[in-house]
Coordinates of C-alpha atoms and ligand atoms in Angstrom, one line a residue:
M186 CA 108.9 74.7 102.4
I187 CA 112.2 76.7 103.9
C188 CA 113.2 79.8 102.6
C189 CA 115.7 81.7 103.4
G190 CA 115.6 85.8 102.8
I191 CA 118.3 88.4 102.7
E192 CA 117.4 92.2 102.8
S193 CA 119.7 95.1 102.2
T194 CA 118.0 98.4 101.2
A195 CA 119.0 100.8 103.8
H196 CA 121.6 100.2 107.0
T197 CA 120.9 97.1 107.9
F198 CA 122.1 93.3 105.7
G199 CA 120.3 90.1 107.1
V200 CA 119.4 86.9 107.1
G201 CA 116.4 85.3 107.7
I202 CA 115.0 81.9 107.5
V203 CA 111.6 80.9 107.3
S204 CA 109.7 78.1 106.9
D205 CA 105.6 77.5 106.7
E206 CA 104.9 74.4 108.1
G207 CA 101.1 74.2 109.0
G208 CA 100.5 77.2 106.9
K209 CA 102.4 79.3 109.0
C210 CA 105.3 81.8 108.7
N211 CA 107.8 79.8 111.3
I212 CA 111.3 82.5 111.7
L213 CA 113.5 80.0 112.7
A214 CA 116.3 82.5 112.2
N215 CA 115.9 86.5 111.6
E216 CA 119.7 87.9 111.3
K217 CA 120.9 90.7 111.0
H218 CA 124.0 93.4 111.5
S219 CA 123.0 97.3 111.1
V220 CA 125.0 100.7 109.9
S221 CA 125.3 103.0 112.7
T222 CA 125.9 106.5 112.6
K223 CA 126.9 109.6 115.4
E224 CA 126.2 112.2 112.8
G225 CA 125.1 112.4 109.3
G226 CA 123.6 110.9 107.4
L227 CA 124.2 107.8 105.3
I228 CA 126.6 106.6 102.9
P229 CA 125.6 104.3 100.4
R230 CA 129.4 103.2 99.4
E231 CA 130.1 102.7 102.5
L232 CA 126.7 101.0 103.0
A233 CA 128.2 98.6 100.7
Q234 CA 130.9 98.3 102.0
H235 CA 129.4 97.1 105.5
H236 CA 126.8 95.1 103.6
C237 CA 130.2 92.8 101.9
K238 CA 131.8 93.2 105.4
Y239 CA 128.5 91.9 107.9
A240 CA 127.2 89.4 105.1
L241 CA 128.8 86.1 105.2
P242 CA 129.1 86.2 109.3
V243 CA 125.4 86.6 109.2
L244 CA 124.6 84.3 107.4
K245 CA 126.3 81.7 109.0
N246 CA 124.0 82.9 111.9
A247 CA 121.9 83.0 110.7
L248 CA 121.8 79.0 110.1
K249 CA 123.7 77.9 112.6
K250 CA 120.7 80.0 114.9
A251 CA 117.7 78.1 112.2
K252 CA 120.6 74.7 112.6
A253 CA 119.5 74.7 109.6
K254 CA 123.2 74.2 106.3
L255 CA 122.5 74.8 102.9
E256 CA 120.8 72.1 101.8
D257 CA 117.7 72.1 103.8
I258 CA 117.2 75.6 102.5
D259 CA 114.0 75.1 98.9
L260 CA 114.9 79.1 98.2
I261 CA 116.2 82.2 98.1
A262 CA 114.8 85.7 98.1
F263 CA 115.8 88.8 98.6
S264 CA 115.0 92.9 98.8
Q265 CA 114.7 93.9 94.8
G266 CA 113.7 97.5 95.9
P267 CA 112.8 99.8 97.0
G268 CA 116.1 101.4 98.6
I269 CA 119.7 102.0 98.1
G270 CA 121.6 101.4 94.5
N271 CA 125.0 100.3 96.5
A272 CA 122.9 99.1 99.5
L273 CA 120.5 96.0 97.8
R274 CA 123.3 95.4 95.0
V275 CA 124.4 94.0 97.7
G276 CA 122.6 91.6 98.7
A277 CA 121.4 90.3 95.4
V278 CA 124.6 89.5 94.3
A279 CA 124.9 87.2 97.3
A280 CA 121.6 85.5 97.0
R281 CA 122.7 85.2 93.2
S282 CA 125.4 83.4 94.1
L283 CA 123.7 82.0 97.1
A284 CA 120.9 80.1 94.4
L285 CA 123.6 79.5 91.9
A286 CA 126.3 76.7 94.0
N287 CA 123.4 75.4 95.7
E288 CA 121.5 74.9 92.5
K289 CA 118.5 77.1 94.5
P290 CA 115.3 78.5 93.0
L291 CA 116.2 82.7 93.1
L292 CA 112.9 85.3 94.1
G293 CA 113.6 88.9 94.2
V294 CA 110.7 90.7 96.0
N295 CA 109.8 93.5 96.7
H296 CA 110.5 95.2 100.3
C297 CA 107.4 97.4 101.2
V298 CA 105.0 94.2 100.1
A299 CA 107.2 92.8 102.4
H300 CA 106.4 94.2 105.2
V301 CA 102.8 94.2 104.8
E302 CA 102.2 90.7 104.3
I303 CA 104.3 89.8 107.2
G304 CA 102.4 92.0 109.0
K305 CA 99.1 90.4 108.5
A306 CA 100.7 86.6 109.5
L307 CA 102.4 87.5 112.3
T308 CA 99.2 89.4 113.6
G309 CA 96.0 87.9 111.5
A310 CA 95.6 90.8 110.5
K311 CA 93.3 89.3 107.1
D312 CA 92.9 92.5 104.8
P313 CA 94.1 96.1 106.4
I314 CA 94.8 99.1 106.0
V315 CA 98.0 99.7 106.4
V316 CA 100.5 102.1 107.5
Y317 CA 104.1 101.4 106.8
V318 CA 106.2 104.2 108.4
S319 CA 110.2 104.5 108.7
G320 CA 113.1 106.4 108.0
A321 CA 112.8 107.0 104.4
N322 CA 109.9 105.0 103.6
T323 CA 105.4 106.4 104.4
Q324 CA 103.4 105.2 102.4
I325 CA 99.4 104.1 103.2
I326 CA 98.8 100.8 101.7
G327 CA 96.0 98.9 100.6
Y328 CA 94.7 95.9 98.1
E329 CA 92.5 96.8 96.4
T330 CA 92.0 94.8 92.5
G331 CA 95.2 92.8 91.9
R332 CA 97.7 95.2 94.0
Y333 CA 98.5 96.6 96.6
R334 CA 97.6 100.4 96.2
V335 CA 99.2 103.5 97.9
F336 CA 96.9 105.5 99.0
G337 CA 98.4 108.0 100.5
E338 CA 102.6 108.7 101.0
T339 CA 104.9 111.5 101.9
L340 CA 105.8 113.8 98.8
D341 CA 109.1 114.5 100.6
I342 CA 111.0 112.7 103.5
G343 CA 110.4 109.4 105.2
L344 CA 108.6 110.1 108.8
G345 CA 111.9 108.2 110.5
N346 CA 114.1 110.9 108.3
L347 CA 112.1 113.9 110.3
L348 CA 112.7 112.5 113.8
D349 CA 115.7 112.0 113.6
S350 CA 116.9 115.1 111.1
F351 CA 115.1 117.4 114.1
G352 CA 117.1 115.2 116.5
R353 CA 119.9 116.1 115.7
K354 CA 119.3 119.4 115.7
L355 CA 118.1 119.6 119.0
G356 CA 121.4 117.4 119.5
L357 CA 120.2 113.6 120.5
G358 CA 121.7 110.8 119.3
F359 CA 120.5 108.3 116.8
P360 CA 118.0 107.2 116.5
A361 CA 116.2 110.3 117.6
G362 CA 112.5 109.1 118.1
P363 CA 112.3 107.5 121.9
V364 CA 113.5 110.5 122.8
L365 CA 111.8 112.8 120.9
D366 CA 108.4 110.2 121.6
A367 CA 108.7 110.5 126.1
M368 CA 108.7 114.6 125.4
Y369 CA 105.4 114.5 123.9
F370 CA 104.7 113.1 126.3
E371 CA 106.5 116.0 128.8
K372 CA 104.6 119.2 126.9
K373 CA 103.1 122.5 128.4
K374 CA 101.7 123.4 125.4
Y375 CA 101.5 123.0 121.9
V376 CA 103.8 125.3 119.5
P377 CA 101.8 126.2 116.5
L378 CA 103.6 124.6 113.5
P379 CA 102.6 123.7 109.9
Y380 CA 100.1 120.9 109.1
T381 CA 100.5 119.6 105.6
V382 CA 97.7 117.1 103.7
K383 CA 97.2 117.3 100.1
G384 CA 95.0 115.2 98.9
M385 CA 95.8 111.5 100.5
D386 CA 99.7 112.7 99.9
L387 CA 101.6 114.6 102.9
A388 CA 104.3 116.6 103.1
F389 CA 107.1 117.0 106.3
S390 CA 109.7 119.6 104.5
G391 CA 108.3 122.4 105.9
L392 CA 107.2 121.2 109.6
Q393 CA 110.9 120.2 110.1
T394 CA 112.0 124.0 108.6
A395 CA 109.7 125.5 111.6
A396 CA 109.9 123.1 114.3
G397 CA 114.6 123.9 113.2
Q398 CA 113.7 127.6 113.3
K399 CA 111.9 127.7 117.1
I400 CA 115.2 125.6 118.8
G401 CA 116.4 128.0 121.4
K402 CA 112.8 130.0 121.3
E403 CA 110.4 127.5 123.0
S404 CA 111.1 124.9 124.9
K405 CA 112.5 121.0 123.2
E406 CA 109.7 119.0 125.1
D407 CA 106.8 121.8 123.5
L408 CA 108.6 121.7 120.4
A409 CA 108.8 117.7 120.5
Y410 CA 105.1 117.2 121.2
S411 CA 104.2 120.0 118.5
L412 CA 106.2 118.2 115.7
L413 CA 105.0 115.2 116.7
H414 CA 101.6 115.7 116.8
N415 CA 101.3 117.8 113.8
A416 CA 103.6 114.3 111.7
F417 CA 101.3 111.6 113.6
A418 CA 97.9 113.2 113.4
M419 CA 98.4 114.2 109.5
V420 CA 99.8 110.0 109.2
T421 CA 95.9 109.2 111.0
E422 CA 95.1 111.8 108.8
V423 CA 95.0 110.0 105.6
S424 CA 94.7 106.4 106.5
E425 CA 91.4 107.7 108.4
R426 CA 90.2 108.5 105.1
A427 CA 91.6 105.6 103.4
L428 CA 89.7 103.4 105.6
A429 CA 86.5 105.5 104.8
H430 CA 87.2 105.0 101.1
T431 CA 87.7 101.7 101.3
E432 CA 85.8 100.1 104.3
K433 CA 88.5 98.1 104.9
D434 CA 87.8 97.5 109.5
E435 CA 91.7 97.1 110.1
L436 CA 94.2 99.2 111.0
L437 CA 98.0 97.3 110.5
L438 CA 101.3 100.4 111.6
T439 CA 104.2 98.6 110.7
G440 CA 108.2 100.2 110.1
G441 CA 110.5 101.8 112.2
V442 CA 108.5 104.7 113.3
A443 CA 105.5 101.8 115.4
A444 CA 108.0 101.9 118.5
S445 CA 106.7 105.2 118.7
K446 CA 103.8 105.1 122.0
A447 CA 102.7 108.6 120.4
L448 CA 102.1 107.6 117.5
R449 CA 100.2 104.1 118.1
K450 CA 98.2 105.6 120.5
M451 CA 96.4 109.0 117.6
L452 CA 95.9 105.5 115.4
E453 CA 94.5 103.4 117.9
K454 CA 91.5 106.5 119.3
M455 CA 90.9 107.0 115.7
C456 CA 90.0 102.9 115.6
N457 CA 88.2 102.9 118.2
A458 CA 86.2 105.6 117.0
R459 CA 85.3 103.9 113.7
S460 CA 85.0 100.1 115.7
C461 CA 88.5 99.2 113.4
K462 CA 90.5 96.7 114.6
F463 CA 94.3 98.2 115.3
F464 CA 97.8 95.9 114.9
V465 CA 101.4 96.1 115.2
P466 CA 103.6 93.2 114.7
P467 CA 106.5 92.8 117.3
F468 CA 108.6 94.8 117.2
G469 CA 111.7 93.1 115.7
V470 CA 109.5 92.4 113.3
C471 CA 108.7 96.4 112.5
V472 CA 111.9 97.2 111.9
D473 CA 113.6 96.2 108.5
Q474 CA 115.3 92.7 108.7
A475 CA 114.9 90.0 106.7
A476 CA 112.2 87.1 107.7
M477 CA 109.9 89.3 106.4
I478 CA 112.4 88.9 102.9
A479 CA 111.5 84.8 103.7
W480 CA 108.6 85.3 103.8
L481 CA 107.7 86.7 100.7
G482 CA 110.1 84.8 99.0
I483 CA 107.1 81.8 100.6
V484 CA 103.8 83.5 99.4
E485 CA 105.3 84.3 95.2
F486 CA 106.7 80.6 95.1
R487 CA 103.4 79.1 96.9
A488 CA 101.5 81.2 93.9
G489 CA 103.6 80.0 90.6
N490 CA 106.2 83.3 90.7
R491 CA 109.4 82.4 89.5
M492 CA 112.8 84.5 87.9
Q493 CA 115.6 83.7 86.3
V494 CA 119.5 85.1 87.3
E495 CA 118.6 87.8 84.1
E496 CA 115.2 89.1 85.2
S497 CA 116.4 90.0 89.0
G498 CA 118.7 93.1 88.2
I499 CA 117.8 95.5 91.7
D500 CA 115.4 98.1 91.4
P501 CA 116.3 101.7 93.3
R502 CA 113.0 103.1 92.5
Q503 CA 110.6 99.4 92.9
R504 CA 106.8 100.7 93.4
T505 CA 104.7 99.0 96.2
D506 CA 102.1 99.1 93.6
A507 CA 104.3 98.3 90.3
I508 CA 103.9 94.5 92.4
E509 CA 101.5 92.1 90.8
V510 CA 99.6 90.4 94.2
N511 CA 98.5 87.3 91.9
W512 CA 98.5 85.3 96.1
L513 CA 95.4 86.7 97.1
G514 CA 91.7 86.2 95.5
Ligands
FE2_602 FE1 111.7 99.0 105.1

């Protein structure tokens, strides 16, 4: 079957067209347009305006790229949550309109679970602990008894958010991650900064404040190294404990921060030490995009999941572990 997926949880409006021919995830198109800002954060109203403006052009591009017509599509899927309400609503309205006008089934799916499922489909990981690190999200996830459980997560800001806000204070552009990552490898010394792991959860705001206060007193490279080192070591510690607890032997890294060589290196070293396989999907699939929404749509539809238009309301706070995973045995 062929599914058209729509992603609109935050800065990206995307349309992905995916088929499951041969039992595989075949991405026929994965088009998107994202909001970018020189300074300041994302403003919900402006995200909605951006998504309204780009919805139709992105859809048309995706259909053209996939060499498909709306009649060829068997299912319309969209991100139901979690995300920014104003942004989510645009994708949901677009999906409902497409489904109703073309008499196609409609399925709202969870954005975080979509990251996990496309990561597995494209890397061959079977039952991994998933490290999902993006601007807004930081979760250590694994499948246990019918759901993707969140073994650990941030208690305040997302890891990507930490990097971008610190980069802004250093006067770096957005996204700051790649520049900070390069600086990580140019350090001369470690500057002591907070390291906050609470049980299996993480908190980054103390680290953010303390590093900000040392700007001008220490070199930028040393501060970038120390901030990244602590933040990534916190993520690695919790991931290792999740692996040890569940006795899983695969780790899958995804989300925008998966681009970081420093983070990959640290996680890979931990995995090697415990004979665990380490997977990272192609970067274009780690970030927010709609092929993952289309793929999860197919996976859920094949498992028998159906949704009426009346049930398709957005859920900005929808949790990863609220989704009943009835497609895995
Ligand atoms: Fe995401």
